[in-house]
Amino acid sequence: MVQVRYFAGARAAAGGVREELISAGSLDELAAELTRRHGESLAVVLKAASFLVDGLACHDRSAELPAGVTVDVLPPFAGG
């Protein structure tokens, strides 16, 4: 299981959920499961989102997610 935490627009697109446990072996699998659970509005956010895996940026969405990690979903932020 992977703990997923949502921030800003990702939280809103997930229906206000702050965090949840998901079974996924990669970020691609995670995105597919999150889309299944929360719908297309979250899928749109996930396409542009950054992911932190235990606090480190992960750009390879096919990389293995070890059990027990925390994945932060960070949508693009506006401002300067």
PDB file of C-alpha atoms in Angstrom:
ATOM      1  CA  MET A   1       0.000   0.000   0.000  1.00  0.00           C
ATOM      2  CA  VAL A   2       1.033   3.569  -0.760  1.00  0.00           C
ATOM      3  CA  GLN A   3      -0.100   6.598   1.232  1.00  0.00           C
ATOM      4  CA  VAL A   4      -1.242   9.362  -1.133  1.00  0.00           C
ATOM      5  CA  ARG A   5      -1.499  12.958   0.036  1.00  0.00           C
ATOM      6  CA  TYR A   6      -3.261  15.602  -2.069  1.00  0.00           C
ATOM      7  CA  PHE A   7      -2.421  19.297  -2.132  1.00  0.00           C
ATOM      8  CA  ALA A   8      -4.250  22.384  -3.458  1.00  0.00           C
ATOM      9  CA  GLY A   9      -6.085  21.693  -6.748  1.00  0.00           C
ATOM     10  CA  ALA A  10      -5.364  17.968  -6.522  1.00  0.00           C
ATOM     11  CA  ARG A  11      -7.255  17.849  -3.220  1.00  0.00           C
ATOM     12  CA  ALA A  12     -10.178  19.726  -4.745  1.00  0.00           C
ATOM     13  CA  ALA A  13     -10.232  17.397  -7.789  1.00  0.00           C
ATOM     14  CA  ALA A  14     -10.216  14.385  -5.433  1.00  0.00           C
ATOM     15  CA  GLY A  15     -13.388  15.663  -3.786  1.00  0.00           C
ATOM     16  CA  GLY A  16     -11.652  17.187  -0.772  1.00  0.00           C
ATOM     17  CA  VAL A  17      -9.851  14.001   0.270  1.00  0.00           C
ATOM     18  CA  ARG A  18      -6.609  14.884   2.070  1.00  0.00           C
ATOM     19  CA  GLU A  19      -5.005  11.448   1.993  1.00  0.00           C
ATOM     20  CA  GLU A  20      -5.766   7.805   1.369  1.00  0.00           C
ATOM     21  CA  LEU A  21      -4.125   4.406   1.005  1.00  0.00           C
ATOM     22  CA  ILE A  22      -3.848   2.944  -2.498  1.00  0.00           C
ATOM     23  CA  SER A  23      -2.425  -0.302  -3.808  1.00  0.00           C
ATOM     24  CA  ALA A  24      -0.130   0.574  -6.739  1.00  0.00           C
ATOM     25  CA  GLY A  25       3.243  -0.583  -7.996  1.00  0.00           C
ATOM     26  CA  SER A  26       4.139   2.566  -9.977  1.00  0.00           C
ATOM     27  CA  LEU A  27       2.992   6.148 -10.457  1.00  0.00           C
ATOM     28  CA  ASP A  28       1.282   5.093 -13.695  1.00  0.00           C
ATOM     29  CA  GLU A  29      -0.714   2.455 -11.798  1.00  0.00           C
ATOM     30  CA  LEU A  30      -1.398   4.964  -9.043  1.00  0.00           C
ATOM     31  CA  ALA A  31      -2.741   7.545 -11.514  1.00  0.00           C
ATOM     32  CA  ALA A  32      -5.000   4.926 -13.112  1.00  0.00           C
ATOM     33  CA  GLU A  33      -6.422   3.880  -9.738  1.00  0.00           C
ATOM     34  CA  LEU A  34      -6.905   7.470  -8.594  1.00  0.00           C
ATOM     35  CA  THR A  35      -8.732   8.264 -11.829  1.00  0.00           C
ATOM     36  CA  ARG A  36     -10.947   5.219 -11.322  1.00  0.00           C
ATOM     37  CA  ARG A  37     -11.781   6.339  -7.783  1.00  0.00           C
ATOM     38  CA  HIS A  38     -12.155  10.077  -8.285  1.00  0.00           C
ATOM     39  CA  GLY A  39     -12.945  10.658 -11.945  1.00  0.00           C
ATOM     40  CA  GLU A  40     -11.776  12.608 -14.921  1.00  0.00           C
ATOM     41  CA  SER A  41     -11.271  15.947 -13.134  1.00  0.00           C
ATOM     42  CA  LEU A  42      -8.483  14.388 -11.066  1.00  0.00           C
ATOM     43  CA  ALA A  43      -7.073  12.679 -14.182  1.00  0.00           C
ATOM     44  CA  VAL A  44      -6.585  16.100 -15.776  1.00  0.00           C
ATOM     45  CA  VAL A  45      -4.711  17.343 -12.700  1.00  0.00           C
ATOM     46  CA  LEU A  46      -2.576  14.197 -12.531  1.00  0.00           C
ATOM     47  CA  LYS A  47      -1.358  14.689 -16.103  1.00  0.00           C
ATOM     48  CA  ALA A  48       0.263  17.998 -15.109  1.00  0.00           C
ATOM     49  CA  ALA A  49       1.088  17.178 -11.474  1.00  0.00           C
ATOM     50  CA  SER A  50       4.454  16.648  -9.862  1.00  0.00           C
ATOM     51  CA  PHE A  51       4.918  13.685  -7.553  1.00  0.00           C
ATOM     52  CA  LEU A  52       7.100  13.455  -4.474  1.00  0.00           C
ATOM     53  CA  VAL A  53       7.901   9.945  -3.287  1.00  0.00           C
ATOM     54  CA  ASP A  54       8.968  10.088   0.353  1.00  0.00           C
ATOM     55  CA  GLY A  55       9.859  13.738  -0.205  1.00  0.00           C
ATOM     56  CA  LEU A  56      11.898  13.268  -3.395  1.00  0.00           C
ATOM     57  CA  ALA A  57      10.721  14.342  -6.852  1.00  0.00           C
ATOM     58  CA  CYS A  58       9.962  11.369  -9.080  1.00  0.00           C
ATOM     59  CA  HIS A  59       9.729  11.996 -12.832  1.00  0.00           C
ATOM     60  CA  ASP A  60       9.691   8.357 -13.973  1.00  0.00           C
ATOM     61  CA  ARG A  61       6.057   7.334 -13.717  1.00  0.00           C
ATOM     62  CA  SER A  62       6.915   3.711 -14.540  1.00  0.00           C
ATOM     63  CA  ALA A  63       9.423   3.388 -11.662  1.00  0.00           C
ATOM     64  CA  GLU A  64       8.525   0.896  -8.940  1.00  0.00           C
ATOM     65  CA  LEU A  65       6.846   2.264  -5.822  1.00  0.00           C
ATOM     66  CA  PRO A  66       7.993   0.329  -2.754  1.00  0.00           C
ATOM     67  CA  ALA A  67       5.268  -0.583  -0.281  1.00  0.00           C
ATOM     68  CA  GLY A  68       4.800   1.902   2.517  1.00  0.00           C
ATOM     69  CA  VAL A  69       6.015   5.036   0.724  1.00  0.00           C
ATOM     70  CA  THR A  70       4.182   8.350   0.820  1.00  0.00           C
ATOM     71  CA  VAL A  71       3.350   9.998  -2.500  1.00  0.00           C
ATOM     72  CA  ASP A  72       2.506  13.694  -2.497  1.00  0.00           C
ATOM     73  CA  VAL A  73       0.457  14.903  -5.462  1.00  0.00           C
ATOM     74  CA  LEU A  74       1.351  18.503  -6.268  1.00  0.00           C
ATOM     75  CA  PRO A  75      -0.599  20.247  -9.014  1.00  0.00           C
ATOM     76  CA  PRO A  76       1.031  23.110 -10.930  1.00  0.00           C
ATOM     77  CA  PHE A  77       1.012  26.227  -8.788  1.00  0.00           C
ATOM     78  CA  ALA A  78       0.213  29.697 -10.113  1.00  0.00           C
ATOM     79  CA  GLY A  79       2.037  32.804  -9.084  1.00  0.00           C
ATOM     80  CA  GLY A  80       5.579  34.014  -9.054  1.00  0.00           C
TER      81      GLY A  80
END
